[in-house]
């Protein structure tokens, strides 16, 4: 069990590192954010399995993470239709 917790913590840290390093393209930032969400889901699942609790909160977490993904993809489509690229520099031009 400690190997899985260590692996999910490593996944979380690598997702945050890739989010910080890939700040040029919006699509890469969204992918790294989804990787962080998946690692958090794994940690939450392991925590709930360890204490034999119900998994209802996992459904709420998945619903919120899907909403986050849809919002990010809608911003990406807005950028692509408006400016033709997904550079974060052109994101400042939207406001």
Short mmCIF file of N, CA and C in Angstrom, two decimals:
data_model
loop_
_atom_site.label_atom_id
_atom_site.label_comp_id
_atom_site.label_asym_id
_atom_site.label_seq_id
_atom_site.Cartn_x
_atom_site.Cartn_y
_atom_site.Cartn_z
N UNK A 1 0.81 -1.19 0.00
CA UNK A 1 0.00 0.00 0.00
C UNK A 1 0.86 1.26 0.00
N UNK A 2 2.00 1.20 0.67
CA UNK A 2 2.86 2.38 0.72
C UNK A 2 3.50 2.66 -0.64
N UNK A 3 3.66 1.61 -1.45
CA UNK A 3 4.21 1.81 -2.79
C UNK A 3 3.21 2.58 -3.65
N UNK A 4 1.92 2.26 -3.51
CA UNK A 4 0.90 2.96 -4.28
C UNK A 4 0.77 4.42 -3.86
N UNK A 5 0.88 4.68 -2.57
CA UNK A 5 0.82 6.06 -2.08
C UNK A 5 2.03 6.84 -2.57
N UNK A 6 3.19 6.22 -2.53
CA UNK A 6 4.40 6.87 -3.04
C UNK A 6 4.32 7.13 -4.53
N UNK A 7 3.75 6.17 -5.26
CA UNK A 7 3.63 6.35 -6.70
C UNK A 7 2.64 7.46 -7.04
N UNK A 8 1.53 7.52 -6.33
CA UNK A 8 0.56 8.58 -6.61
C UNK A 8 1.09 9.95 -6.19
N UNK A 9 1.88 10.00 -5.13
CA UNK A 9 2.51 11.28 -4.75
C UNK A 9 3.53 11.71 -5.79
N UNK A 10 4.28 10.75 -6.32
CA UNK A 10 5.23 11.05 -7.39
C UNK A 10 4.52 11.53 -8.64
N UNK A 11 3.38 10.89 -8.96
CA UNK A 11 2.59 11.32 -10.12
C UNK A 11 2.10 12.76 -9.93
N UNK A 12 1.65 13.07 -8.72
CA UNK A 12 1.17 14.42 -8.44
C UNK A 12 2.28 15.45 -8.61
N UNK A 13 3.45 15.16 -8.06
CA UNK A 13 4.56 16.10 -8.16
C UNK A 13 5.04 16.27 -9.60
N UNK A 14 5.06 15.17 -10.37
CA UNK A 14 5.48 15.28 -11.76
C UNK A 14 4.44 16.04 -12.59
N UNK A 15 3.18 15.90 -12.25
CA UNK A 15 2.15 16.68 -12.93
C UNK A 15 2.28 18.16 -12.64
N UNK A 16 2.58 18.50 -11.39
CA UNK A 16 2.80 19.92 -11.06
C UNK A 16 4.05 20.47 -11.72
N UNK A 17 5.09 19.65 -11.81
CA UNK A 17 6.31 20.08 -12.47
C UNK A 17 6.07 20.30 -13.96
N UNK A 18 5.35 19.39 -14.59
CA UNK A 18 5.07 19.58 -16.02
C UNK A 18 4.15 20.77 -16.24
N UNK A 19 3.25 21.05 -15.30
CA UNK A 19 2.40 22.24 -15.42
C UNK A 19 3.24 23.51 -15.34
N UNK A 20 4.22 23.52 -14.46
CA UNK A 20 5.06 24.71 -14.32
C UNK A 20 6.01 24.90 -15.49
N UNK A 21 6.46 23.80 -16.09
CA UNK A 21 7.44 23.90 -17.17
C UNK A 21 6.79 24.13 -18.54
N UNK A 22 5.56 23.69 -18.74
CA UNK A 22 4.89 23.83 -20.04
C UNK A 22 3.90 24.98 -19.99
N UNK A 23 4.41 26.18 -19.87
CA UNK A 23 3.54 27.34 -19.77
C UNK A 23 3.32 28.03 -21.10
N UNK A 24 3.83 27.46 -22.17
CA UNK A 24 3.72 28.14 -23.45
C UNK A 24 2.41 27.82 -24.16
N UNK A 25 2.00 26.57 -24.15
CA UNK A 25 0.80 26.15 -24.85
C UNK A 25 -0.31 25.80 -23.86
N UNK A 26 -1.52 26.21 -24.17
CA UNK A 26 -2.65 25.95 -23.31
C UNK A 26 -3.01 24.47 -23.28
N UNK A 27 -2.87 23.78 -24.41
CA UNK A 27 -3.22 22.36 -24.46
C UNK A 27 -2.31 21.52 -23.56
N UNK A 28 -1.03 21.83 -23.54
CA UNK A 28 -0.11 21.11 -22.66
C UNK A 28 -0.41 21.40 -21.19
N UNK A 29 -0.81 22.60 -20.89
CA UNK A 29 -1.17 22.94 -19.52
C UNK A 29 -2.43 22.20 -19.09
N UNK A 30 -3.39 22.08 -19.99
CA UNK A 30 -4.61 21.35 -19.67
C UNK A 30 -4.35 19.86 -19.47
N UNK A 31 -3.46 19.29 -20.29
CA UNK A 31 -3.12 17.89 -20.14
C UNK A 31 -2.41 17.62 -18.81
N UNK A 32 -1.53 18.51 -18.42
CA UNK A 32 -0.84 18.30 -17.14
C UNK A 32 -1.80 18.51 -15.97
N UNK A 33 -2.76 19.40 -16.10
CA UNK A 33 -3.77 19.56 -15.05
C UNK A 33 -4.64 18.31 -14.92
N UNK A 34 -4.98 17.70 -16.05
CA UNK A 34 -5.75 16.45 -16.00
C UNK A 34 -4.93 15.33 -15.38
N UNK A 35 -3.63 15.33 -15.60
CA UNK A 35 -2.75 14.34 -14.97
C UNK A 35 -2.73 14.52 -13.46
N UNK A 36 -2.72 15.76 -13.01
CA UNK A 36 -2.77 16.05 -11.57
C UNK A 36 -4.11 15.58 -10.99
N UNK A 37 -5.19 15.79 -11.73
CA UNK A 37 -6.51 15.37 -11.25
C UNK A 37 -6.58 13.85 -11.15
N UNK A 38 -6.01 13.15 -12.12
CA UNK A 38 -6.01 11.68 -12.07
C UNK A 38 -5.19 11.17 -10.90
N UNK A 39 -4.06 11.81 -10.62
CA UNK A 39 -3.25 11.37 -9.48
C UNK A 39 -3.96 11.67 -8.16
N UNK A 40 -4.66 12.80 -8.08
CA UNK A 40 -5.46 13.09 -6.88
C UNK A 40 -6.60 12.09 -6.72
N UNK A 41 -7.21 11.68 -7.83
CA UNK A 41 -8.25 10.68 -7.78
C UNK A 41 -7.70 9.36 -7.25
N UNK A 42 -6.51 8.98 -7.69
CA UNK A 42 -5.88 7.75 -7.20
C UNK A 42 -5.58 7.84 -5.71
N UNK A 43 -5.06 8.97 -5.26
CA UNK A 43 -4.79 9.13 -3.83
C UNK A 43 -6.07 9.09 -3.01
N UNK A 44 -7.12 9.72 -3.50
CA UNK A 44 -8.39 9.71 -2.79
C UNK A 44 -8.99 8.31 -2.75
N UNK A 45 -8.87 7.57 -3.84
CA UNK A 45 -9.37 6.21 -3.88
C UNK A 45 -8.62 5.31 -2.89
N UNK A 46 -7.30 5.47 -2.84
CA UNK A 46 -6.51 4.68 -1.89
C UNK A 46 -6.85 5.03 -0.45
N UNK A 47 -7.06 6.29 -0.19
CA UNK A 47 -7.41 6.74 1.16
C UNK A 47 -8.77 6.17 1.58
N UNK A 48 -9.73 6.20 0.67
CA UNK A 48 -11.05 5.68 1.01
C UNK A 48 -11.05 4.16 1.14
N UNK A 49 -10.23 3.48 0.36
CA UNK A 49 -10.12 2.02 0.48
C UNK A 49 -9.45 1.63 1.80
N UNK A 50 -8.50 2.43 2.22
CA UNK A 50 -7.76 2.11 3.44
C UNK A 50 -8.66 2.13 4.66
N UNK A 51 -9.59 3.07 4.72
CA UNK A 51 -10.46 3.21 5.88
C UNK A 51 -11.85 2.61 5.68
N UNK A 52 -12.06 1.91 4.57
CA UNK A 52 -13.33 1.25 4.24
C UNK A 52 -14.51 2.21 4.29
N UNK A 53 -14.35 3.38 3.70
CA UNK A 53 -15.41 4.35 3.63
C UNK A 53 -16.15 4.21 2.30
N UNK A 54 -17.25 4.93 2.16
CA UNK A 54 -18.02 4.88 0.92
C UNK A 54 -17.33 5.70 -0.16
N UNK A 55 -17.66 5.38 -1.39
CA UNK A 55 -17.01 6.03 -2.53
C UNK A 55 -17.89 7.09 -3.18
N UNK A 56 -18.88 7.60 -2.45
CA UNK A 56 -19.76 8.61 -3.01
C UNK A 56 -19.00 9.89 -3.33
N UNK A 57 -18.03 10.24 -2.51
CA UNK A 57 -17.26 11.46 -2.75
C UNK A 57 -16.45 11.37 -4.03
N UNK A 58 -16.07 10.15 -4.43
CA UNK A 58 -15.34 9.99 -5.68
C UNK A 58 -16.19 10.40 -6.87
N UNK A 59 -17.48 10.14 -6.82
CA UNK A 59 -18.37 10.55 -7.91
C UNK A 59 -18.47 12.08 -8.00
N UNK A 60 -18.53 12.73 -6.86
CA UNK A 60 -18.55 14.20 -6.85
C UNK A 60 -17.23 14.75 -7.39
N UNK A 61 -16.12 14.12 -7.00
CA UNK A 61 -14.80 14.55 -7.48
C UNK A 61 -14.69 14.36 -8.99
N UNK A 62 -15.16 13.23 -9.50
CA UNK A 62 -15.11 13.00 -10.94
C UNK A 62 -15.99 13.98 -11.70
N UNK A 63 -17.14 14.31 -11.14
CA UNK A 63 -18.03 15.27 -11.78
C UNK A 63 -17.38 16.64 -11.87
N UNK A 64 -16.75 17.08 -10.78
CA UNK A 64 -16.08 18.38 -10.79
C UNK A 64 -14.86 18.40 -11.71
N UNK A 65 -14.15 17.29 -11.79
CA UNK A 65 -12.99 17.25 -12.68
C UNK A 65 -13.41 17.24 -14.14
N UNK A 66 -14.55 16.63 -14.46
CA UNK A 66 -15.05 16.68 -15.83
C UNK A 66 -15.48 18.10 -16.18
N UNK A 67 -16.11 18.78 -15.24
CA UNK A 67 -16.49 20.17 -15.47
C UNK A 67 -15.27 21.05 -15.69
N UNK A 68 -14.22 20.79 -14.97
CA UNK A 68 -12.97 21.54 -15.13
C UNK A 68 -12.37 21.29 -16.51
N UNK A 69 -12.41 20.04 -16.95
CA UNK A 69 -11.88 19.71 -18.26
C UNK A 69 -12.68 20.33 -19.39
N UNK A 70 -14.00 20.35 -19.25
CA UNK A 70 -14.86 20.95 -20.28
C UNK A 70 -14.64 22.45 -20.35
N UNK A 71 -14.48 23.09 -19.22
CA UNK A 71 -14.22 24.53 -19.20
C UNK A 71 -12.89 24.85 -19.88
N UNK A 72 -11.87 24.05 -19.60
CA UNK A 72 -10.58 24.27 -20.24
C UNK A 72 -10.62 24.05 -21.74
N UNK A 73 -11.33 23.02 -22.17
CA UNK A 73 -11.44 22.77 -23.61
C UNK A 73 -12.26 23.85 -24.31
N UNK A 74 -13.26 24.40 -23.63
CA UNK A 74 -14.02 25.48 -24.26
C UNK A 74 -13.16 26.74 -24.41
N UNK A 75 -12.30 27.00 -23.44
CA UNK A 75 -11.36 28.13 -23.60
C UNK A 75 -10.37 27.87 -24.73
N UNK A 76 -9.95 26.62 -24.87
CA UNK A 76 -9.04 26.28 -25.96
C UNK A 76 -9.71 26.47 -27.31
N UNK A 77 -10.96 26.06 -27.45
CA UNK A 77 -11.69 26.25 -28.70
C UNK A 77 -11.89 27.74 -28.97
N UNK A 78 -12.17 28.52 -27.93
CA UNK A 78 -12.32 29.96 -28.10
C UNK A 78 -11.02 30.59 -28.61
N UNK A 79 -9.89 30.18 -28.05
CA UNK A 79 -8.60 30.70 -28.51
C UNK A 79 -8.31 30.30 -29.95
N UNK A 80 -8.60 29.05 -30.28
CA UNK A 80 -8.31 28.56 -31.62
C UNK A 80 -9.18 29.26 -32.66
N UNK A 81 -10.43 29.51 -32.33
CA UNK A 81 -11.30 30.19 -33.28
C UNK A 81 -10.99 31.67 -33.41
N UNK A 82 -10.57 32.27 -32.34
CA UNK A 82 -10.31 33.71 -32.38
C UNK A 82 -8.95 34.05 -32.98
N UNK A 83 -7.92 33.33 -32.56
CA UNK A 83 -6.56 33.72 -32.94
C UNK A 83 -5.81 32.67 -33.74
N UNK A 84 -6.32 31.45 -33.81
CA UNK A 84 -5.67 30.43 -34.63
C UNK A 84 -4.51 29.74 -33.97
N UNK A 85 -4.24 29.99 -32.71
CA UNK A 85 -3.16 29.30 -31.99
C UNK A 85 -3.57 29.11 -30.54
N UNK A 86 -2.76 28.35 -29.83
CA UNK A 86 -3.07 28.11 -28.42
C UNK A 86 -1.93 28.58 -27.52
N UNK A 87 -1.27 29.65 -27.91
CA UNK A 87 -0.22 30.21 -27.08
C UNK A 87 -0.82 30.98 -25.93
N UNK A 88 -0.19 30.88 -24.77
CA UNK A 88 -0.69 31.58 -23.59
C UNK A 88 -0.49 33.08 -23.70
N UNK A 89 0.41 33.53 -24.56
CA UNK A 89 0.64 34.96 -24.73
C UNK A 89 -0.60 35.62 -25.35
N UNK A 90 -1.24 34.91 -26.27
CA UNK A 90 -2.44 35.49 -26.89
C UNK A 90 -3.66 35.39 -25.98
N UNK A 91 -3.57 34.68 -24.87
CA UNK A 91 -4.68 34.62 -23.93
C UNK A 91 -4.92 35.96 -23.26
N UNK A 92 -3.89 36.78 -23.16
CA UNK A 92 -4.05 38.12 -22.58
C UNK A 92 -4.87 39.03 -23.47
N UNK A 93 -4.93 38.71 -24.77
CA UNK A 93 -5.68 39.54 -25.69
C UNK A 93 -7.18 39.33 -25.60
N UNK A 94 -7.62 38.29 -24.90
CA UNK A 94 -9.05 38.03 -24.81
C UNK A 94 -9.75 39.01 -23.90
N UNK A 95 -9.08 39.57 -22.95
CA UNK A 95 -9.77 40.41 -21.96
C UNK A 95 -9.63 41.84 -22.33
#
